[in-house]
Amino acid sequence: NASKIFGAKTFYSTEGSSQANKAMLYLAKKHWENSKGNANSDAAQCFCASEPDCAKNSTNEIPCIIAVGSCHKSFYHAAELLNIRVVKVDNNVPTPGGMACLDTTDKLVSEILNAVESNFNPIGVFITYPDYFGNVVDLKGIKKALSELNIPLLVDGAHSAYFKFLDYDKYPEYKHPTDCGADLCCTSAHKTLPALTGTAYLHVNESFSDVISDVSHAMDLFGSTSPSYLLMASLDLFNGLSESYKKEVRSFCEKTELLKKELTDMGFTIHPSDPLRIVVCSDERFKGSDFASSLREHKCEVECYDEDY
């Protein structure tokens, strides 16, 4: 039922997107190994453009993954456990906290392709979508460029589960990763869907059909042998609520827009972000920590904060 809703082969996680992130890296490595073992597959070749014959000399090179922007610590944990090199592609787009965020320009695509072509054995490109300030990229454009090199796109869409239920006419830039061609992606149900904390999904595109049989093992490697049936039941429950949730989330997006406007009218600077996220920038009156403390006194807990936002 969940697979029908999200348009991919969907698996449940009861340990959040953290478990699914780790499983994605395992599956990407497995997919790469399968491709490498196929002598007739373009994916079996090294993608170093400057040395087309370098595949012969790279058999002992460990695989790498291209990581765009900021990534969750579960991604780095998986890379360490699976012996995968991480190649970073940074961005210079300013955000409230001074952190790098995702750019939507052709320059980003160029930098990603350059990283792919300059490194031995890339098993995929990993992107956080949206990033931690609600910025999104053109996943479709990136996927199209990667397809020409037969490189998979992995998406940590922890905060994008609700994108599937948005009014795309009103929010055309906020597409769900499964609608953008992501080969593997995870989304956290517990962040923006009516499901219990810890619930999440792993979505597998048909392009990864060769490792479908490995998904259960991948999830077992990084998950508890005692998964919560209450959490799984809450995901099942949502399957029957998904249609009514469309109206609910669209109404709530309108309320969030109004609140952002009220904050702006009060003199606060609101950083542009996805529809359900409110990012307040610090000013001479309030630091991020002050704002968080004030909200906490009024029984409202912020997701995260520092001195700048």
XYZ file of N, CA, C and O in Angstrom, residues 79-259:
724
model
N 29.366 5.111 5.877
C 30.558 5.127 5.036
C 31.749 4.517 5.772
O 32.549 3.771 5.187
N 31.860 4.820 7.066
C 32.953 4.264 7.858
C 32.805 2.750 8.006
O 33.767 1.999 7.828
N 31.601 2.308 8.325
C 31.365 0.876 8.534
C 31.537 0.071 7.250
O 31.992 -1.080 7.282
N 31.181 0.669 6.110
C 31.227 -0.048 4.836
C 32.504 0.200 4.052
O 32.654 -0.305 2.935
N 33.427 0.979 4.622
C 34.702 1.275 3.969
C 34.476 1.941 2.612
O 34.981 1.500 1.579
N 33.698 3.012 2.637
C 33.424 3.804 1.440
C 34.048 5.180 1.618
O 33.829 5.838 2.634
N 34.831 5.613 0.648
C 35.427 6.946 0.705
C 34.354 7.998 0.444
O 33.505 7.829 -0.410
N 34.416 9.089 1.179
C 33.485 10.197 0.986
C 34.213 11.331 0.276
O 35.243 11.807 0.749
N 33.672 11.744 -0.857
C 34.205 12.879 -1.610
C 33.188 14.006 -1.505
O 32.050 13.872 -1.960
N 33.591 15.105 -0.896
C 32.663 16.203 -0.635
C 32.587 17.176 -1.805
O 33.588 17.521 -2.424
N 31.361 17.605 -2.097
C 31.122 18.716 -3.012
C 30.458 19.807 -2.187
O 29.312 19.677 -1.761
N 31.192 20.874 -1.905
C 30.685 21.947 -1.056
C 30.050 23.046 -1.904
O 30.273 23.137 -3.115
N 29.283 23.874 -1.230
C 28.609 24.991 -1.894
C 28.901 26.258 -1.117
O 29.205 26.236 0.065
N 28.770 27.374 -1.786
C 29.074 28.660 -1.154
C 27.847 29.538 -1.005
O 27.962 30.748 -0.874
N 26.674 28.918 -1.034
C 25.443 29.696 -0.868
C 25.252 30.005 0.610
O 25.251 29.108 1.444
N 25.125 31.277 0.994
C 25.002 31.614 2.417
C 23.686 31.165 3.021
O 22.648 31.188 2.365
N 23.736 30.734 4.259
C 22.540 30.365 5.005
C 22.591 31.080 6.350
O 23.619 31.635 6.733
N 21.493 31.082 7.099
C 21.468 31.816 8.364
C 22.595 31.432 9.318
O 23.146 32.275 10.006
N 22.937 30.156 9.362
C 23.968 29.715 10.290
C 25.366 29.764 9.711
O 26.315 29.313 10.331
N 25.497 30.268 8.496
C 26.799 30.319 7.868
C 27.228 28.981 7.288
O 28.352 28.820 6.839
N 26.327 27.989 7.301
C 26.653 26.683 6.776
C 26.429 26.657 5.273
O 25.656 27.427 4.734
N 27.117 25.722 4.590
C 26.899 25.577 3.160
C 25.545 24.930 2.924
O 25.133 24.033 3.639
N 24.833 25.417 1.941
C 23.550 24.806 1.590
C 23.570 24.457 0.116
O 24.542 24.728 -0.597
N 22.526 23.858 -0.374
C 22.499 23.375 -1.737
C 22.145 24.484 -2.720
O 21.232 25.261 -2.523
N 22.905 24.529 -3.802
C 22.685 25.498 -4.855
C 21.788 24.868 -5.921
O 21.738 23.664 -6.065
N 21.093 25.685 -6.678
C 20.198 25.159 -7.702
C 20.691 25.515 -9.103
O 19.956 25.392 -10.069
N 21.936 25.944 -9.223
C 22.438 26.398 -10.502
C 23.153 25.284 -11.254
O 23.468 24.213 -10.718
N 23.450 25.565 -12.531
C 24.196 24.621 -13.360
C 25.593 24.398 -12.804
O 26.212 23.363 -13.053
N 26.084 25.375 -12.038
C 27.426 25.255 -11.458
C 27.501 24.048 -10.532
O 28.505 23.325 -10.500
N 26.444 23.798 -9.771
C 26.433 22.652 -8.874
C 26.504 21.352 -9.659
O 27.265 20.445 -9.310
N 25.706 21.254 -10.726
C 25.732 20.051 -11.556
C 27.126 19.832 -12.114
O 27.644 18.703 -12.122
N 27.754 20.904 -12.558
C 29.107 20.810 -13.110
C 30.089 20.303 -12.060
O 30.952 19.465 -12.356
N 29.960 20.801 -10.822
C 30.868 20.371 -9.757
C 30.641 18.910 -9.395
O 31.588 18.174 -9.100
N 29.379 18.486 -9.408
C 29.079 17.087 -9.120
C 29.684 16.183 -10.180
O 30.347 15.175 -9.869
N 29.486 16.529 -11.447
C 30.013 15.710 -12.538
C 31.535 15.685 -12.519
O 32.149 14.654 -12.799
N 32.135 16.800 -12.167
C 33.589 16.854 -12.078
C 34.092 15.910 -10.987
O 35.097 15.201 -11.168
N 33.385 15.883 -9.844
C 33.772 14.981 -8.755
C 33.608 13.529 -9.170
O 34.447 12.671 -8.842
N 32.528 13.233 -9.896
C 32.295 11.861 -10.365
C 33.403 11.417 -11.303
O 33.950 10.312 -11.181
N 33.750 12.280 -12.243
C 34.709 11.912 -13.280
C 36.155 11.946 -12.793
O 37.039 11.399 -13.440
N 36.389 12.559 -11.632
C 37.759 12.705 -11.130
C 38.120 11.681 -10.063
O 39.236 11.698 -9.548
N 37.193 10.802 -9.737
C 37.440 9.858 -8.651
C 37.187 8.427 -9.095
O 36.287 8.152 -9.895
N 38.014 7.526 -8.565
C 37.858 6.115 -8.864
C 36.582 5.550 -8.237
O 36.210 5.904 -7.123
N 35.924 4.679 -8.950
C 34.853 3.841 -8.428
C 33.741 4.597 -7.686
O 33.409 4.257 -6.543
N 33.131 5.590 -8.296
C 31.995 6.249 -7.629
C 30.774 5.334 -7.654
O 30.377 4.845 -8.709
N 30.174 5.111 -6.494
C 29.003 4.241 -6.429
C 27.705 5.042 -6.415
O 26.620 4.460 -6.464
N 27.806 6.368 -6.346
C 26.614 7.187 -6.354
C 26.876 8.595 -5.871
O 27.969 8.914 -5.377
N 25.861 9.431 -6.020
C 25.880 10.813 -5.508
C 24.804 10.911 -4.441
O 23.656 10.516 -4.660
N 25.184 11.443 -3.279
C 24.299 11.500 -2.112
C 23.951 12.956 -1.813
O 24.839 13.799 -1.626
N 22.646 13.259 -1.765
C 22.188 14.632 -1.544
C 21.144 14.665 -0.436
O 20.244 13.813 -0.383
N 21.264 15.640 0.449
C 20.238 15.886 1.465
C 19.221 16.862 0.883
O 19.579 17.968 0.463
N 17.942 16.448 0.863
C 16.915 17.204 0.130
C 15.594 17.143 0.882
O 15.019 16.061 1.013
N 15.124 18.266 1.416
C 15.807 19.558 1.469
C 16.942 19.529 2.483
O 17.014 18.625 3.310
N 17.816 20.547 2.431
C 18.879 20.602 3.429
C 18.292 21.115 4.749
O 17.076 21.282 4.885
N 19.130 21.368 5.713
C 18.640 21.675 7.060
C 18.086 23.082 7.204
O 17.591 23.450 8.264
N 18.154 23.869 6.109
C 17.521 25.189 6.112
C 16.359 25.251 5.131
O 15.866 26.320 4.809
N 15.951 24.085 4.626
C 14.792 24.043 3.741
C 15.083 24.375 2.298
O 14.159 24.622 1.523
N 16.373 24.393 1.912
C 16.731 24.649 0.522
C 16.641 23.349 -0.284
O 16.978 22.282 0.205
N 16.190 23.458 -1.514
C 16.089 22.293 -2.385
C 16.902 22.520 -3.662
O 17.258 23.644 -3.989
N 17.181 21.423 -4.350
C 17.893 21.480 -5.624
C 16.999 20.899 -6.712
O 15.955 20.309 -6.434
N 17.433 21.042 -7.934
C 16.731 20.461 -9.076
C 17.170 19.000 -9.192
O 18.086 18.673 -9.944
N 16.512 18.127 -8.439
C 16.897 16.716 -8.450
C 16.756 16.112 -9.844
O 17.585 15.290 -10.253
N 15.706 16.493 -10.555
C 15.505 15.936 -11.890
C 16.666 16.274 -12.811
O 17.142 15.431 -13.576
N 17.114 17.515 -12.735
C 18.242 17.938 -13.563
C 19.516 17.196 -13.211
O 20.283 16.781 -14.094
N 19.752 17.020 -11.919
C 20.942 16.297 -11.468
C 20.859 14.837 -11.892
O 21.833 14.247 -12.377
N 19.668 14.229 -11.711
C 19.491 12.834 -12.102
C 19.724 12.647 -13.590
O 20.352 11.666 -14.020
N 19.230 13.571 -14.404
C 19.415 13.473 -15.855
C 20.893 13.488 -16.210
O 21.355 12.688 -17.044
N 21.646 14.373 -15.567
C 23.079 14.457 -15.848
C 23.810 13.192 -15.398
O 24.708 12.694 -16.087
N 23.410 12.662 -14.240
C 24.060 11.449 -13.730
C 23.725 10.222 -14.565
O 24.543 9.305 -14.693
N 22.516 10.201 -15.131
C 22.096 9.053 -15.929
C 23.012 8.841 -17.123
O 23.252 7.706 -17.549
N 23.541 9.925 -17.662
C 24.435 9.819 -18.809
C 25.734 9.110 -18.445
O 26.416 8.571 -19.327
N 26.083 9.113 -17.153
C 27.288 8.423 -16.691
C 26.946 7.123 -15.962
O 27.831 6.456 -15.443
N 25.658 6.799 -15.914
C 25.203 5.587 -15.237
C 25.563 5.597 -13.755
O 25.941 4.571 -13.179
N 25.432 6.777 -13.133
C 25.732 6.938 -11.707
C 24.416 7.121 -10.943
O 23.606 7.972 -11.293
N 24.181 6.329 -9.899
C 22.928 6.433 -9.143
C 22.841 7.712 -8.317
O 23.859 8.283 -7.909
N 21.602 8.134 -8.064
C 21.318 9.272 -7.194
C 20.672 8.769 -5.915
O 19.627 8.117 -5.959
N 21.311 9.056 -4.780
C 20.800 8.689 -3.465
C 20.355 9.958 -2.755
O 21.099 10.951 -2.735
N 19.172 9.942 -2.169
C 18.623 11.150 -1.558
C 18.214 10.885 -0.110
O 17.422 9.989 0.159
N 18.792 11.669 0.789
C 18.310 11.701 2.170
C 17.196 12.727 2.203
O 17.422 13.921 2.356
N 15.969 12.236 2.048
C 14.815 13.127 2.020
C 14.066 13.103 3.334
O 12.827 13.142 3.344
N 14.809 13.057 4.434
C 14.193 12.919 5.761
C 13.065 13.924 5.982
O 12.039 13.598 6.576
N 13.241 15.152 5.481
C 12.246 16.206 5.719
C 11.279 16.380 4.546
O 10.520 17.349 4.528
N 11.314 15.481 3.591
C 10.509 15.693 2.373
C 9.340 14.731 2.235
O 8.694 14.706 1.182
N 9.028 13.950 3.262
C 7.935 12.975 3.141
C 6.631 13.649 2.728
O 5.867 13.121 1.910
N 6.380 14.850 3.250
C 5.101 15.513 2.972
C 5.047 16.142 1.590
O 3.966 16.538 1.122
N 6.187 16.237 0.891
C 6.187 16.820 -0.453
C 5.231 16.059 -1.375
O 4.675 16.631 -2.306
N 5.062 14.763 -1.136
C 4.201 13.936 -1.986
C 2.759 14.411 -1.959
O 1.986 14.130 -2.896
N 2.389 15.155 -0.938
C 0.990 15.533 -0.733
C 0.748 17.026 -0.916
O -0.346 17.519 -0.635
N 1.764 17.749 -1.384
C 1.627 19.181 -1.617
C 0.853 19.456 -2.899
O 0.720 18.595 -3.777
N 0.360 20.677 -3.003
C -0.232 21.163 -4.241
C 0.922 21.585 -5.147
O 1.538 22.630 -4.944
N 1.237 20.752 -6.142
C 2.397 21.033 -6.988
C 2.218 22.282 -7.842
O 3.205 22.872 -8.286
N 0.966 22.687 -8.083
C 0.750 23.929 -8.821
C 1.221 25.128 -7.994
O 1.726 26.108 -8.538
N 1.072 25.025 -6.688
C 1.469 26.117 -5.804
C 2.927 26.017 -5.396
O 3.611 27.021 -5.200
N 3.429 24.783 -5.248
C 4.812 24.572 -4.812
C 5.538 23.670 -5.817
O 5.904 22.538 -5.506
N 5.737 24.150 -7.039
C 6.297 23.295 -8.091
C 7.731 22.844 -7.829
O 8.159 21.821 -8.364
N 8.469 23.592 -7.008
C 9.873 23.245 -6.779
C 10.053 22.168 -5.720
O 11.153 21.624 -5.567
N 8.987 21.836 -4.989
C 9.105 20.883 -3.887
C 8.508 19.527 -4.271
O 7.434 19.152 -3.842
N 9.240 18.805 -5.107
C 8.817 17.488 -5.554
C 9.379 16.410 -4.623
O 10.488 16.536 -4.087
N 8.607 15.339 -4.448
C 9.084 14.208 -3.661
C 10.224 13.527 -4.425
O 10.184 13.448 -5.659
N 11.263 13.046 -3.726
C 12.405 12.423 -4.420
C 12.018 11.297 -5.367
O 12.649 11.110 -6.407
N 10.973 10.519 -5.027
C 10.563 9.424 -5.910
C 9.983 9.931 -7.215
O 9.947 9.199 -8.216
N 9.534 11.191 -7.241
C 9.007 11.791 -8.461
C 10.094 12.460 -9.286
O 9.821 12.999 -10.361
N 11.312 12.452 -8.768
C 12.430 13.112 -9.446
C 13.447 12.108 -9.984
O 14.509 12.503 -10.462
N 13.128 10.815 -9.875
C 14.012 9.801 -10.430
C 15.086 9.298 -9.504
O 16.012 8.608 -9.961
N 15.017 9.624 -8.209
C 16.031 9.131 -7.271
C 16.065 7.604 -7.302
O 15.022 6.952 -7.264
N 17.253 7.041 -7.374
C 17.381 5.584 -7.397
C 17.083 4.992 -6.017
O 16.439 3.952 -5.909
N 17.596 5.647 -5.000
C 17.322 5.270 -3.617
C 17.018 6.539 -2.840
O 17.687 7.561 -3.035
N 16.028 6.495 -1.967
C 15.808 7.642 -1.093
C 15.123 7.187 0.187
O 14.499 6.121 0.240
N 15.300 7.991 1.217
C 14.608 7.726 2.476
C 13.829 8.978 2.853
O 14.211 10.096 2.498
N 12.715 8.772 3.537
C 11.928 9.889 4.050
C 11.450 9.539 5.453
O 11.091 8.397 5.722
N 11.461 10.514 6.331
C 11.036 10.294 7.719
C 9.562 10.602 7.871
O 9.159 11.760 7.799
N 8.768 9.572 8.080
C 7.339 9.788 8.284
C 7.086 10.599 9.543
O 6.192 11.452 9.584
N 7.890 10.366 10.578
C 7.597 10.982 11.881
C 7.831 12.482 11.910
O 7.379 13.162 12.834
N 8.516 13.042 10.925
C 8.772 14.481 10.952
C 7.551 15.284 10.486
O 7.226 16.308 11.076
N 6.912 14.835 9.403
C 5.838 15.653 8.829
C 4.578 14.865 8.480
O 3.638 15.437 7.923
N 4.539 13.586 8.769
C 3.328 12.792 8.569
C 2.789 12.373 9.934
O 3.541 12.328 10.916
N 1.496 12.045 10.030
C 0.935 11.621 11.319
C 1.323 10.180 11.649
O 0.517 9.256 11.542
N 2.589 9.994 12.032
C 3.101 8.670 12.393
C 4.011 8.832 13.608
O 4.559 9.909 13.853
N 4.206 7.757 14.339
C 4.954 7.817 15.595
C 6.445 8.080 15.365
O 6.993 7.743 14.316
N 7.086 8.664 16.367
C 8.504 8.982 16.278
C 9.325 7.718 16.044
O 9.175 6.717 16.751
N 10.202 7.805 15.045
C 11.039 6.672 14.671
C 10.614 6.039 13.366
O 11.360 5.231 12.789
N 9.439 6.402 12.864
C 8.956 5.801 11.616
C 9.552 6.501 10.401
O 9.681 7.722 10.363
N 9.920 5.702 9.416
C 10.503 6.247 8.190
C 10.334 5.233 7.065
O 9.908 4.094 7.285
N 10.681 5.667 5.860
C 10.579 4.810 4.678
C 11.919 4.727 3.958
O 12.691 5.695 3.927
N 12.158 3.592 3.333
C 13.218 3.440 2.342
C 12.526 3.161 1.020
O 11.764 2.202 0.904
N 12.768 4.014 0.022
C 12.147 3.874 -1.292
C 13.203 3.417 -2.297
O 14.274 4.031 -2.404
N 12.903 2.357 -3.029
C 13.847 1.786 -3.995
C 13.235 1.860 -5.394
O 12.168 1.294 -5.648
N 13.919 2.562 -6.301
C 13.472 2.694 -7.678
C 13.714 1.393 -8.432
O 14.579 0.598 -8.055
N 12.961 1.191 -9.508
C 13.134 -0.029 -10.301
C 14.538 -0.134 -10.892
O 14.981 -1.235 -11.260
N 15.261 0.980 -10.980
C 16.639 0.949 -11.468
C 17.541 0.132 -10.551
O 18.626 -0.286 -10.956
N 17.092 -0.090 -9.318
C 17.847 -0.887 -8.352
C 17.170 -2.237 -8.099
O 17.307 -2.814 -7.034
N 16.476 -2.742 -9.110
C 15.772 -4.018 -8.963
C 16.726 -5.169 -8.673
O 16.341 -6.181 -8.087
N 18.000 -5.015 -9.064
C 18.966 -6.092 -8.844
C 19.291 -6.293 -7.360
O 19.824 -7.349 -6.988
N 18.974 -5.316 -6.515
C 19.286 -5.449 -5.085
C 18.033 -5.465 -4.215
O 18.147 -5.378 -2.985
N 16.868 -5.574 -4.837
C 15.634 -5.633 -4.045
C 15.698 -6.765 -3.034
O 15.278 -6.624 -1.877
N 16.239 -7.887 -3.448
C 16.313 -9.041 -2.548
C 17.290 -8.826 -1.401
O 17.303 -9.600 -0.436
N 18.119 -7.787 -1.505
C 19.111 -7.501 -0.459
C 18.624 -6.466 0.545
O 19.325 -6.178 1.515
N 17.450 -5.875 0.320
C 16.989 -4.786 1.174
C 16.787 -5.246 2.612
O 17.224 -4.584 3.558
N 16.130 -6.367 2.799
C 15.882 -6.861 4.162
C 17.189 -7.069 4.914
O 17.308 -6.708 6.092
N 18.186 -7.632 4.225
C 19.488 -7.836 4.868
C 20.138 -6.501 5.200
O 20.715 -6.334 6.286
N 20.025 -5.544 4.272
C 20.611 -4.224 4.507
C 19.992 -3.558 5.724
O 20.697 -2.950 6.550
N 18.683 -3.659 5.857
C 18.008 -3.063 7.013
C 18.370 -3.812 8.295
O 18.552 -3.202 9.359
N 18.504 -5.137 8.198
C 18.884 -5.932 9.371
C 20.270 -5.567 9.885
O 20.521 -5.555 11.094
N 21.178 -5.266 8.953
C 22.550 -4.949 9.346
C 22.614 -3.752 10.287
O 23.457 -3.708 11.189
N 21.724 -2.785 10.070
C 21.809 -1.525 10.805
C 20.640 -1.303 11.760
O 20.547 -0.237 12.373
N 19.760 -2.283 11.875
C 18.596 -2.102 12.718
C 18.519 -3.112 13.840
O 19.264 -4.097 13.882
N 17.617 -2.872 14.742
C 17.391 -3.778 15.867
C 16.682 -5.047 15.399
O 15.913 -5.028 14.440
N 16.947 -6.147 16.094
C 16.207 -7.384 15.818
C 14.852 -7.374 16.531
O 14.105 -8.343 16.443
N 14.579 -6.281 17.226
C 13.289 -6.135 17.912
C 12.583 -4.865 17.452
O 12.392 -3.927 18.218
N 12.205 -4.800 16.176
C 11.526 -3.598 15.677
C 10.164 -3.438 16.337
O 9.529 -4.417 16.714
N 9.744 -2.201 16.486
C 8.485 -1.922 17.153
C 7.301 -2.149 16.225
O 7.178 -1.510 15.180
N 6.419 -3.055 16.622
C 5.215 -3.294 15.837
C 4.228 -2.132 15.961
O 3.396 -1.918 15.075
N 4.327 -1.378 17.046
C 3.503 -0.174 17.172
C 3.880 0.844 16.100
O 3.017 1.490 15.501
N 5.175 0.985 15.859
C 5.620 1.933 14.845
C 5.201 1.470 13.458
O 4.724 2.268 12.636
N 5.382 0.186 13.188
C 4.968 -0.326 11.887
C 3.461 -0.171 11.690
O 2.993 0.151 10.595
N 2.711 -0.378 12.761
C 1.253 -0.225 12.675
C 0.866 1.221 12.383
O -0.112 1.482 11.667
N 1.625 2.179 12.924
C 1.293 3.581 12.672
C 1.557 3.943 11.209
O 0.860 4.783 10.633
N 2.572 3.306 10.587
C 2.805 3.511 9.159
C 1.681 2.892 8.340
O 1.223 3.471 7.348
N 1.243 1.711 8.757
C 0.099 1.085 8.086
C -1.139 1.964 8.190
O -1.898 2.103 7.224
N -1.334 2.549 9.356
C -2.501 3.395 9.579
C -2.495 4.583 8.632
O -3.539 4.977 8.096
N -1.311 5.156 8.421
C -1.243 6.320 7.535
C -1.651 5.973 6.113
O -2.208 6.825 5.400
N -1.382 4.748 5.672
C -1.757 4.377 4.305
C -3.233 4.627 4.044
O -3.617 4.992 2.929
N -4.062 4.437 5.061
C -5.493 4.669 4.907
C -5.901 6.117 5.089
O -7.054 6.475 4.850
N -4.937 6.944 5.529
C -5.243 8.359 5.793
C -4.629 9.299 4.754
O -4.824 10.512 4.830
N -3.877 8.737 3.810
C -3.067 9.586 2.933
C -3.896 10.575 2.121
O -3.470 11.715 1.891
N -5.078 10.171 1.677
C -5.902 11.080 0.873
C -6.409 12.254 1.710
O -6.365 13.404 1.276
N -6.885 11.975 2.921
C -7.359 13.060 3.780
C -6.208 13.935 4.251
O -6.382 15.132 4.519
N -5.003 13.351 4.314
C -3.832 14.120 4.748
C -3.490 15.212 3.743
O -2.949 16.260 4.118
N -3.794 14.996 2.464
C -3.515 16.019 1.455
C -4.185 17.337 1.833
O -3.564 18.401 1.799
N -5.461 17.276 2.199
C -6.190 18.488 2.587
C -5.591 19.077 3.861
O -5.456 20.293 3.996
N -5.238 18.190 4.786
C -4.719 18.642 6.074
C -3.391 19.383 5.919
O -3.195 20.469 6.474
N -2.471 18.787 5.160
C -1.149 19.397 5.038
C -1.224 20.688 4.212
O -0.494 21.651 4.487
N -2.103 20.732 3.231
C -2.224 21.946 2.423
C -2.798 23.094 3.243
O -2.380 24.244 3.091
N -3.727 22.760 4.128
C -4.277 23.776 5.027
C -3.207 24.265 5.990
O -3.094 25.467 6.270
N -2.387 23.344 6.469
C -1.360 23.716 7.431
C -0.257 24.548 6.778
O 0.322 25.434 7.415
N 0.012 24.276 5.492
C 0.988 25.103 4.773
C 0.514 26.546 4.695
O 1.307 27.489 4.827
N -0.791 26.724 4.483
C -1.342 28.081 4.443
C -1.184 28.775 5.790
O -0.839 29.965 5.859
N -1.434 28.038 6.880
C -1.268 28.604 8.223
C 0.191 28.980 8.476
O 0.495 30.001 9.103
N 1.098 28.128 7.992
C 2.526 28.398 8.176
C 2.939 29.647 7.414
O 3.735 30.460 7.905
N 2.410 29.813 6.202
C 2.697 31.018 5.424
C 2.228 32.267 6.164
O 2.937 33.293 6.185
N 1.043 32.194 6.767
C 0.533 33.330 7.523
C 1.422 33.653 8.716
O 1.695 34.822 9.014
N 1.889 32.615 9.400
C 2.756 32.824 10.559
C 4.082 33.445 10.132
O 4.612 34.339 10.802
